[in-house]
CSV table of C-alpha atoms and ligand atoms in Angstrom, one decimal:
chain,number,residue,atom,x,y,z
A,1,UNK,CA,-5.4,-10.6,10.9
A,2,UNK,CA,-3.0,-13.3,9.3
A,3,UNK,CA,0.4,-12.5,8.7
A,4,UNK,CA,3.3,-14.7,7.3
A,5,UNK,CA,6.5,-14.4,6.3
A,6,UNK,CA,7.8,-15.1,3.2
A,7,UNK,CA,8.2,-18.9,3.3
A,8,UNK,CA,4.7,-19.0,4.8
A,9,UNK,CA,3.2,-17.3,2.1
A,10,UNK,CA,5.0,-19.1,-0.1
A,11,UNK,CA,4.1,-22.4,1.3
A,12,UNK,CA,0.4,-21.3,1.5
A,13,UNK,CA,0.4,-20.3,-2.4
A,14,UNK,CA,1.7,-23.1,-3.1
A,15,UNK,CA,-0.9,-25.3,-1.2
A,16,UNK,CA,-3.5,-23.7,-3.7
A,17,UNK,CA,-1.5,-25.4,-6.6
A,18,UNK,CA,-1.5,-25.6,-10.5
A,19,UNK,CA,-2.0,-23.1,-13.6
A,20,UNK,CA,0.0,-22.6,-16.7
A,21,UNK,CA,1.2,-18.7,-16.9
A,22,UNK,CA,1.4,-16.2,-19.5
A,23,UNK,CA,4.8,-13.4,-18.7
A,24,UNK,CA,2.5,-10.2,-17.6
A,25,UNK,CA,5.6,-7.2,-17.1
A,26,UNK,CA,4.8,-3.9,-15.9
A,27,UNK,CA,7.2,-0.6,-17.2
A,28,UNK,CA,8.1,2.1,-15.4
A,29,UNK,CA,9.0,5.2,-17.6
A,30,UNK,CA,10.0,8.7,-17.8
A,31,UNK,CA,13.1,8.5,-15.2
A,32,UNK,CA,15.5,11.5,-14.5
A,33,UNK,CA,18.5,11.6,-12.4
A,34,UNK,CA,21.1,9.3,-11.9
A,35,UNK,CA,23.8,11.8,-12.4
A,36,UNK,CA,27.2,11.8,-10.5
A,37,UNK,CA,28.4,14.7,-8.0
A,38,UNK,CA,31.5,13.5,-7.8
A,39,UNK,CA,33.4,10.5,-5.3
A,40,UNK,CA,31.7,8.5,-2.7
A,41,UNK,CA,29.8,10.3,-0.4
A,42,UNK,CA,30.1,7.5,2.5
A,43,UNK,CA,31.6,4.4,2.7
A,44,UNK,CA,30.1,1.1,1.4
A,45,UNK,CA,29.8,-0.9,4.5
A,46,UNK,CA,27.5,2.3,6.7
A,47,UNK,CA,24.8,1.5,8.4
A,48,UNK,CA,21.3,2.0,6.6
A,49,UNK,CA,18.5,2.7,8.6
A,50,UNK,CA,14.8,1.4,8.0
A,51,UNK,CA,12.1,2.2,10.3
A,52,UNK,CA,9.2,0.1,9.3
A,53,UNK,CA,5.3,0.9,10.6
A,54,UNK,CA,3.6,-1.4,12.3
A,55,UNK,CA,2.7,-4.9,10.5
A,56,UNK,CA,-0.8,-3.6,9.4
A,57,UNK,CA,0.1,-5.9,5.9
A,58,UNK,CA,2.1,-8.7,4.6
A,59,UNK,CA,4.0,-6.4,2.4
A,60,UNK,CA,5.5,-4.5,5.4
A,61,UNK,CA,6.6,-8.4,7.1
A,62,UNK,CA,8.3,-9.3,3.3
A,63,UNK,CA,9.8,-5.5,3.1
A,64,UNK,CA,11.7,-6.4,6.0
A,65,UNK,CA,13.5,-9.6,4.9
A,66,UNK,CA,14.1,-8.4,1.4
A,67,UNK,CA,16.0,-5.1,3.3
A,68,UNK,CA,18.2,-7.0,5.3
A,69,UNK,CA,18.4,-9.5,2.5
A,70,UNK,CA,19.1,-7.1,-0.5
A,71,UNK,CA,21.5,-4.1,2.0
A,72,UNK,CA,23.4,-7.0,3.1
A,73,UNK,CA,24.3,-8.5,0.0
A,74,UNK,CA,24.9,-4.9,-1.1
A,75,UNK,CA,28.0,-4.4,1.2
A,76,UNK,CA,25.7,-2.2,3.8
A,77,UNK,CA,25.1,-2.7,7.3
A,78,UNK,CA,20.9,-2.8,7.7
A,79,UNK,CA,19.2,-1.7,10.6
A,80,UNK,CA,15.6,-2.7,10.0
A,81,UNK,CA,12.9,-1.9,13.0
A,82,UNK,CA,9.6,-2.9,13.2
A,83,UNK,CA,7.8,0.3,15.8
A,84,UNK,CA,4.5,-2.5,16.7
A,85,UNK,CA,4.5,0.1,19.9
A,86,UNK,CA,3.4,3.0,17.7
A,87,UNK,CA,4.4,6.3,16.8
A,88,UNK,CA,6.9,6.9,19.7
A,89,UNK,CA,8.6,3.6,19.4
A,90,UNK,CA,9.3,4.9,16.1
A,91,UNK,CA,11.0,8.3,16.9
A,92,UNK,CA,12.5,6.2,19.2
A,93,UNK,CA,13.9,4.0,17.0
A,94,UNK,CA,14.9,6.6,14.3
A,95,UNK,CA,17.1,8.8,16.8
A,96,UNK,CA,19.1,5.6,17.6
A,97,UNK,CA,19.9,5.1,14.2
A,98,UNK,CA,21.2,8.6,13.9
A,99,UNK,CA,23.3,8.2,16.9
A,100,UNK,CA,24.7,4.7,15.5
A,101,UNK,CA,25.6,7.1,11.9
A,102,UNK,CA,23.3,5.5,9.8
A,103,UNK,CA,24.0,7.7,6.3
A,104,UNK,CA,20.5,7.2,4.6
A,105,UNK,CA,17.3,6.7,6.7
A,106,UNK,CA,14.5,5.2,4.9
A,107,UNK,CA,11.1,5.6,6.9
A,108,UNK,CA,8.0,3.8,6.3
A,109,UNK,CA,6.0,6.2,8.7
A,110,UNK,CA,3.1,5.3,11.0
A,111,UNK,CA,2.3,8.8,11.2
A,112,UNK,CA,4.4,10.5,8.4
A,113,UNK,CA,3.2,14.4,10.7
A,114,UNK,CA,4.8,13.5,13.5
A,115,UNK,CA,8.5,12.7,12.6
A,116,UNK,CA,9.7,16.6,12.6
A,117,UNK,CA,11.9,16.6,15.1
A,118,UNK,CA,13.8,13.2,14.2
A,119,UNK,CA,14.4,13.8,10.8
A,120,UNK,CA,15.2,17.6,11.3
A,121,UNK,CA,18.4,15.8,13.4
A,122,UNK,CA,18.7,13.4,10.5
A,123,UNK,CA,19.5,16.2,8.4
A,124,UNK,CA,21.6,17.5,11.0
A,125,UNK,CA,23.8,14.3,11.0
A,126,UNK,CA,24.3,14.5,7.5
A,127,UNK,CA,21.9,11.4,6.8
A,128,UNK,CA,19.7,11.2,3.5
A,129,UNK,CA,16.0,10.7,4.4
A,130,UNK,CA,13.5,8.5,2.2
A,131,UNK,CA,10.1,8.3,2.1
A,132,UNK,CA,9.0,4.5,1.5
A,133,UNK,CA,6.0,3.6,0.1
A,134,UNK,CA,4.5,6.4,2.9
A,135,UNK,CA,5.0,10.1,2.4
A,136,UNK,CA,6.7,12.5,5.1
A,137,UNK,CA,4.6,15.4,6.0
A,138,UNK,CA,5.1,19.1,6.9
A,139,UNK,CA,8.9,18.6,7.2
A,140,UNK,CA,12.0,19.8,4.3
A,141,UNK,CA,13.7,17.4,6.1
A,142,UNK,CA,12.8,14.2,3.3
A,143,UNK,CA,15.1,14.1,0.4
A,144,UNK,CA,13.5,11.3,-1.7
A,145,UNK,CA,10.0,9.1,-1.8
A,146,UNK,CA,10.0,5.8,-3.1
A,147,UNK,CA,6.1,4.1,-3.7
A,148,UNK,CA,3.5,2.9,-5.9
A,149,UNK,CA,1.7,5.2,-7.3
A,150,UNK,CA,-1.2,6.2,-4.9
A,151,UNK,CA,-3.5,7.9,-6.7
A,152,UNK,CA,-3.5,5.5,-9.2
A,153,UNK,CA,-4.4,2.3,-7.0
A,154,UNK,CA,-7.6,4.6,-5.7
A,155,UNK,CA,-8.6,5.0,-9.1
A,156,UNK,CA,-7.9,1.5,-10.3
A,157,UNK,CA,-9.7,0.1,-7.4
A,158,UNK,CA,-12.9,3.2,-8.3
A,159,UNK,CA,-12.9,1.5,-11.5
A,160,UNK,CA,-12.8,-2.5,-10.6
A,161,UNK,CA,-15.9,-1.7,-8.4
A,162,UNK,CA,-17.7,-0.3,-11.1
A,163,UNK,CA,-16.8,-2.9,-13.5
A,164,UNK,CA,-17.1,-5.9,-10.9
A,165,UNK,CA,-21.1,-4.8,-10.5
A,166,UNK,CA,-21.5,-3.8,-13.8
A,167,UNK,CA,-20.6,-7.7,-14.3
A,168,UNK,CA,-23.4,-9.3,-11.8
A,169,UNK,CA,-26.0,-6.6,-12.6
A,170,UNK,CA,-25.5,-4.8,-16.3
A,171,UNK,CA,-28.0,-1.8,-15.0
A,172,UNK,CA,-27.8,0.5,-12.1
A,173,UNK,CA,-28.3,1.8,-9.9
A,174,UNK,CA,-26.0,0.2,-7.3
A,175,UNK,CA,-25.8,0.6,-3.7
A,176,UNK,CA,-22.3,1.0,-2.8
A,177,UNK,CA,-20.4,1.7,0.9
A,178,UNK,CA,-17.0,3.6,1.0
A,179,UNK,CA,-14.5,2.4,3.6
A,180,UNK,CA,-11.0,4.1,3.8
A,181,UNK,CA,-7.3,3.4,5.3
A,182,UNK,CA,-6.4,5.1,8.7
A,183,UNK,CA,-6.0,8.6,8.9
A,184,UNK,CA,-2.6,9.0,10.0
A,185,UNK,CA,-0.9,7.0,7.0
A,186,UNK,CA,-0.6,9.3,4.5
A,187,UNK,CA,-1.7,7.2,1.5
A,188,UNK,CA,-5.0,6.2,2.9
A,189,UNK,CA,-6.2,9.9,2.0
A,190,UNK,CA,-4.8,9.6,-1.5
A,191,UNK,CA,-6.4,5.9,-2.3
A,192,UNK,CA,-9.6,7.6,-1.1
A,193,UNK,CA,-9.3,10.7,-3.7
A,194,UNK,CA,-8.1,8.2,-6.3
A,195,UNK,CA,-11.3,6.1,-6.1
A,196,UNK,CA,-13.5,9.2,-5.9
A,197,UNK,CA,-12.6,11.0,-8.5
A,198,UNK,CA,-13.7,7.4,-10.5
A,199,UNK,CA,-17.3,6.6,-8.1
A,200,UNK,CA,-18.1,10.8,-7.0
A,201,UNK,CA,-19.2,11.7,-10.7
A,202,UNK,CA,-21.5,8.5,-10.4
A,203,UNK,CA,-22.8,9.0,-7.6
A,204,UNK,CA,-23.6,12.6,-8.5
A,205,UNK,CA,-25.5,11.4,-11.3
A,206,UNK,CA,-27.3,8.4,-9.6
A,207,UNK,CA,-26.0,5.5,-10.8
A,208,UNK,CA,-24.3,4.9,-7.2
A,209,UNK,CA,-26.6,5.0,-3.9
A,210,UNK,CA,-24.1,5.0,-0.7
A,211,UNK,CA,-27.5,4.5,1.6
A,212,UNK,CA,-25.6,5.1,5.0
A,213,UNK,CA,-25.2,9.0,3.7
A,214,UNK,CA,-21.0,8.0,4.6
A,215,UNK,CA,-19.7,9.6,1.8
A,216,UNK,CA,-16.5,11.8,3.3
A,217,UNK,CA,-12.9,10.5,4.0
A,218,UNK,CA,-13.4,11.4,7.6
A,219,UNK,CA,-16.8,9.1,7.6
A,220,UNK,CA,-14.9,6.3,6.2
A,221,UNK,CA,-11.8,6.0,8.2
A,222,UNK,CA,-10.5,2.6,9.8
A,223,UNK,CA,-8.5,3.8,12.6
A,224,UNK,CA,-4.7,1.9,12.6
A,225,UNK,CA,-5.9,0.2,9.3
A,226,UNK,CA,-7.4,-2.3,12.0
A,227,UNK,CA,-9.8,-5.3,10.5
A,228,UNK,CA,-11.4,-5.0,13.8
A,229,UNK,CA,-12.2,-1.8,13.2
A,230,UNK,CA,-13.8,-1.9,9.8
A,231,UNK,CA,-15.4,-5.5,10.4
A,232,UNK,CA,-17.4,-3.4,13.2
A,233,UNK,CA,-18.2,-0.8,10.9
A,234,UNK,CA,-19.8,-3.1,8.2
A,235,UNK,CA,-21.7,-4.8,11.2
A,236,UNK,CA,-23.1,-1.9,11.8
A,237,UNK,CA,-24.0,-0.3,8.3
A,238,UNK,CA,-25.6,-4.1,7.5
A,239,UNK,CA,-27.9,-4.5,10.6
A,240,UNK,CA,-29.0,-0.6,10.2
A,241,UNK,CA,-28.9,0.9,6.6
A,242,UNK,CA,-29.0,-2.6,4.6
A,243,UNK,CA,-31.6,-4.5,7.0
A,244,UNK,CA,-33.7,-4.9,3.6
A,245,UNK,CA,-32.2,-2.8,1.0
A,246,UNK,CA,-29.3,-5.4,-1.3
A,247,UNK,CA,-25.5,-4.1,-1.0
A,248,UNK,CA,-24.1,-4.1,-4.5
A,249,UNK,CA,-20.4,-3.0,-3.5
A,250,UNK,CA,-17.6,-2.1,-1.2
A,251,UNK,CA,-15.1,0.3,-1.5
A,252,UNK,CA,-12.2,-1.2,0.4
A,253,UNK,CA,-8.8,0.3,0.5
A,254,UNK,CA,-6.7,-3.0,1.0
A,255,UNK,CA,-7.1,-6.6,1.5
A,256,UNK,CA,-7.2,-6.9,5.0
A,257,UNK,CA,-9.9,-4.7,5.0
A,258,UNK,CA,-11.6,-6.4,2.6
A,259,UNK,CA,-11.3,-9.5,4.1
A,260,UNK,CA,-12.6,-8.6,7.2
A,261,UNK,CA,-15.8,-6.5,5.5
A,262,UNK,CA,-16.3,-10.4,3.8
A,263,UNK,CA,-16.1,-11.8,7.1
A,264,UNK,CA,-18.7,-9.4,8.5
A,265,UNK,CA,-21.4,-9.7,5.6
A,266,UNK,CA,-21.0,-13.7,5.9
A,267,UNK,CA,-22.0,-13.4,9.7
A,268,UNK,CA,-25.2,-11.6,8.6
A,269,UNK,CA,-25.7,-13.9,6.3
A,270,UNK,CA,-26.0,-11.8,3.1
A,271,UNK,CA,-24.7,-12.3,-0.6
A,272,UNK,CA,-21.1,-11.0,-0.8
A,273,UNK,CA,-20.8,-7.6,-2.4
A,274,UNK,CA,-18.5,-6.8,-5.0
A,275,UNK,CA,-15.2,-5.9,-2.5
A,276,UNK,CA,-12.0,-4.4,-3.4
A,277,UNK,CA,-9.0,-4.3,-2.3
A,278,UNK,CA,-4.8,-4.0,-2.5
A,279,UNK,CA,-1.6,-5.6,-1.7
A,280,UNK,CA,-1.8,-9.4,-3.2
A,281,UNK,CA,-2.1,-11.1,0.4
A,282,UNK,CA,-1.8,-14.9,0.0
A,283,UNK,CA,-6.0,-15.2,1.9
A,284,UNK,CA,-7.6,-12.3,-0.5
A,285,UNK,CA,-5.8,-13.9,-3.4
A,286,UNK,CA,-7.6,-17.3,-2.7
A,287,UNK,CA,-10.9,-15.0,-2.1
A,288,UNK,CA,-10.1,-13.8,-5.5
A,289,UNK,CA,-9.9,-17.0,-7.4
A,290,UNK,CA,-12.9,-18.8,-5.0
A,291,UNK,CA,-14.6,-16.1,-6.4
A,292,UNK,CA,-15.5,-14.1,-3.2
A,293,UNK,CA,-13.2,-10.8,-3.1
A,294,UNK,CA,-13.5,-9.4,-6.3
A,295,UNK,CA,-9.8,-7.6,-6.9
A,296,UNK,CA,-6.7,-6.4,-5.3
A,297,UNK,CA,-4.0,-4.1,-6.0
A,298,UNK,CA,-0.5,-5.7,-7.3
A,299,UNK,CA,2.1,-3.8,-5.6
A,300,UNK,CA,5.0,-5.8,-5.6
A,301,UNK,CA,7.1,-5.2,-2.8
A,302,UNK,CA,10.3,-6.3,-4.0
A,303,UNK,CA,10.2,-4.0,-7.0
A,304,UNK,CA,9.8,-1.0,-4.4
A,305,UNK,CA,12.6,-2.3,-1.8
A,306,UNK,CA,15.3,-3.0,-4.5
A,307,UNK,CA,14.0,0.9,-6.0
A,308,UNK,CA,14.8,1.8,-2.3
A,309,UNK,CA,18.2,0.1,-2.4
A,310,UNK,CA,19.2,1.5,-5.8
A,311,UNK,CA,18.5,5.1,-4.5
A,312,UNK,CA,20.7,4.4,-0.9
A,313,UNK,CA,23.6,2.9,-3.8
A,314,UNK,CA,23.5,5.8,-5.7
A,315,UNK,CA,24.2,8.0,-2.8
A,316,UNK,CA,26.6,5.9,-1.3
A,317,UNK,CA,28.6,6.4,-5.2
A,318,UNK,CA,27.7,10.3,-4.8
A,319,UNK,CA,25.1,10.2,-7.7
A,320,UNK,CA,21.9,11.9,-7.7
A,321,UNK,CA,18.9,8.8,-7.6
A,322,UNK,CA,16.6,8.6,-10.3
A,323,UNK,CA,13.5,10.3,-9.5
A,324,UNK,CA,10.3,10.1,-12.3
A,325,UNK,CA,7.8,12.4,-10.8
A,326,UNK,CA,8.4,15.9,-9.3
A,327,UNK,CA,5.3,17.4,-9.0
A,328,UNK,CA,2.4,14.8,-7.4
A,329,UNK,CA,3.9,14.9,-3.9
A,330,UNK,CA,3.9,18.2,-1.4
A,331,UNK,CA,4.1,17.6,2.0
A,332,UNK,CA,2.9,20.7,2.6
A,333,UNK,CA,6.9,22.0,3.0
A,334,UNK,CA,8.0,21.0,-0.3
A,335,UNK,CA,7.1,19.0,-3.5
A,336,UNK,CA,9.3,16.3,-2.4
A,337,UNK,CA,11.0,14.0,-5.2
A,338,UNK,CA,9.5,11.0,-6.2
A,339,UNK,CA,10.1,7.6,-7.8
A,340,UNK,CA,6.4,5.8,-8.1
A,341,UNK,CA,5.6,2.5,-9.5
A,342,UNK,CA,3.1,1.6,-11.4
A,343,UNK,CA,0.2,-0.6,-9.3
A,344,UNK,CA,-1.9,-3.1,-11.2
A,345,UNK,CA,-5.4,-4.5,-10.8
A,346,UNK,CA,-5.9,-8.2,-10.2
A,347,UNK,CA,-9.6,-9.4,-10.7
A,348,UNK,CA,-10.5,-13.6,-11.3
A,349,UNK,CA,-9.3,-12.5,-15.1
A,350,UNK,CA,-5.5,-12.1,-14.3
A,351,UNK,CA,-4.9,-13.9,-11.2
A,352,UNK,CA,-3.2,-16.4,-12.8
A,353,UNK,CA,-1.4,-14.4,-15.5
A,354,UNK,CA,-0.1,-11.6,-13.4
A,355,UNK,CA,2.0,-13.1,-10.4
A,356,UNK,CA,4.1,-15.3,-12.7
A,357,UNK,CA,7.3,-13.3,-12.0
A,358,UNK,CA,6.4,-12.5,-8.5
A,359,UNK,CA,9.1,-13.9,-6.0
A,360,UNK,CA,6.4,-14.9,-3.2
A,361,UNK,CA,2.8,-15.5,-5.2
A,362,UNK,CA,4.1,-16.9,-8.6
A,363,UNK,CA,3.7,-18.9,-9.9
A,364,UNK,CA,0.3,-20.1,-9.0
A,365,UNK,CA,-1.3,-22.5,-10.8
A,366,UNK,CA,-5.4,-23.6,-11.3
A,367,UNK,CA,-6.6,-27.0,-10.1
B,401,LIG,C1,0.2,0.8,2.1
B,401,LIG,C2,-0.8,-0.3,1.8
B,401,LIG,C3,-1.2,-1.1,3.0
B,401,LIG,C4,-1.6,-0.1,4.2
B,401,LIG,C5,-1.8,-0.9,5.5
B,401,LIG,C6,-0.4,1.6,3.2
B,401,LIG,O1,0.4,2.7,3.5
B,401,LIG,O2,0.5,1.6,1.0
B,401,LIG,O3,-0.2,-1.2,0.8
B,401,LIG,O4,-2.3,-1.9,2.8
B,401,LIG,O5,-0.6,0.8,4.3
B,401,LIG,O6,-0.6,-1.5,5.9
């Protein structure tokens, strides 16, 4: 897997060069909150915590500069930590920041089950707890969770496979294979609910065929959200269940997958199915407009991190953040308080149009 920092992906968008752009906004509605309680509740210059997953996607890589960048420039003191060693690492790392005083923790989880005991002392320290863009599970010890909306980007990708076949072949059926994020992340459950509850009712009545019989969340799993991992399992499913029978479409749950399921049906040689996928990295949106990946997911990361930023500002004034959901989210403990963003689809259609405004991709531009 290929990951760059901002200036890389930048410079590699860039390489792809030239397109006029039409403004394409996206509105996020409905907000409560904001309300004061009264003084500040710590001072401006405290230390902020992030603990970051591991870098399983170029939006985790650009969520770390735009922390530093966007706490710092806010008065705070960032501590932003990568836990590449895993899920200890990252109890680790979140215990320091308690002991160094940080007053708002904000946790991208690797596994959001098994953070109990470090966020049940972060509430002991006083410290706010948010969720970013991953959901804490089985604990009352998360305050606030700050994402895209999940469901939504299963459903949106449900419905770009659908389309994207419907496109190359007007009548079904269509053979289709499900692949889903890694069982620990949180969100990789929810993308796969969102895209089912678009693909199971066709499927049920016939119009989708998923030949290898791997039709459950647990059957579709990439372990770590590794390429590896699903670039194996496509092997596999190509030299067994599609030998002879054509593959019409992929379900894939982000862009690295997708990219690496692409990879794997090139090596056998086949046409390239209709794949999905999520997160706008720089090699899927060249896929996209060379015509090979069919869509992604626009999530734009710095519309979540400065979300996360206003939310660790309000506290710091003593105000309640804004919060426009409150009932999608249990963690099993409690329905926990949500800000989500509204994801978008990308296909060949709105390449062009839709990362005008984004700070990394746009503009990009046709040859
Ligand atoms: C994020 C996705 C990302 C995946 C792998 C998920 O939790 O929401 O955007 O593709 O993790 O890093």
């Amino acid at each position: 897997m290929r990951l760059i920092g901002k200036a890389g992906k930048a410079a590699a968008i860039a390489a792809i060069a030239a397109l006029a752009l039409t403004a394409c906004g996206r509105t996020d509605t409905g907000t409560t909150g904001g309300s004061t309680t009264g003084g500040e509740a710590f001072p401006k210059d405290s230390l902020i915590g992030v603990a970051l997953p591991q870098k399983t996607s170029e939006n985790w890589v650009l969520a770390e500069t735009l922390f530093n960048d966007g706490l710092t420039a806010a008065g705070f003191k960032p501590d932003v930590q990568f836990a590449n060693g895993g899920v200890s690492e990252q109890q680790n790392q979140i215990s320091a920041m308690i002991t160094k005083g940080a007053k708002v923790i904000i946790v991208g989880a690797i596994d959001g089950a098994q953070l109990g005991t470090q966020l049940q002392q972060a509430k002991e320290s006083g410290a706010t707890v948010i969720a970013y863009d991953r959901l804490l599970l089985n604990t009352a010890n998360v305050d606030y969770y700050v994402a895209y909306d999940n469901f939504k980007v299963g459903e949106l990708q449900g419905q770009a496979l659908l389309e994207g076949m419907k496109a190359k072949k007007p009548e079904g059926p269509y053979n289709i294979e499900l692949f889903a994020g890694s069982p620990d992340d949180a969100n990789a459950k929810v993308f796969f609910d969102g895209a089912m509850s678009v693909l199971k009712p066709k499927m049920d009545d016939g119009t989708l065929k998923v030949l290898s019989g791997q039709t459950t969340f647990e059957q579709a799993v990439t372990q770590g959200w590794k390429a590896e991992n699903a670039q194996r399992r496509m092997d596999t499913l190509l030299a067994g269940t599609y030998s002879t029978a054509p593959l019409d479409g992929v379900l894939s749950p982000n862009d690295t997958l997708a990219r690496a399921i692409i990879t794997s049906v090139k090596a056998a040689g086949k046409p390239i199915p209709v794949v999905t996928g999520q997160d706008s990295e720089v090699e899927s949106v060249k896929s996209i407009m060379a015509g090979e990946q069919y869509s992604t997911i626009n999530k734009d990361t710095s519309k979540l991190v400065e979300h996360a930023i206003t939310m660790v500002k309000d506290l710091q004034a003593g105000k309640t953040p804004e919060i426009n959901d409150d009932k999608s989210y249990n963690n099993t403990v409690k329905v926990v308080p949500a800000y989500l963003l509204e994801p978008v689809i990308v296909t060949q259609e709105n390449v062009y149009t839709e990362y005008v405004n984004d700070p990394v991709l746009g503009p990009i531009t046709k040859q």
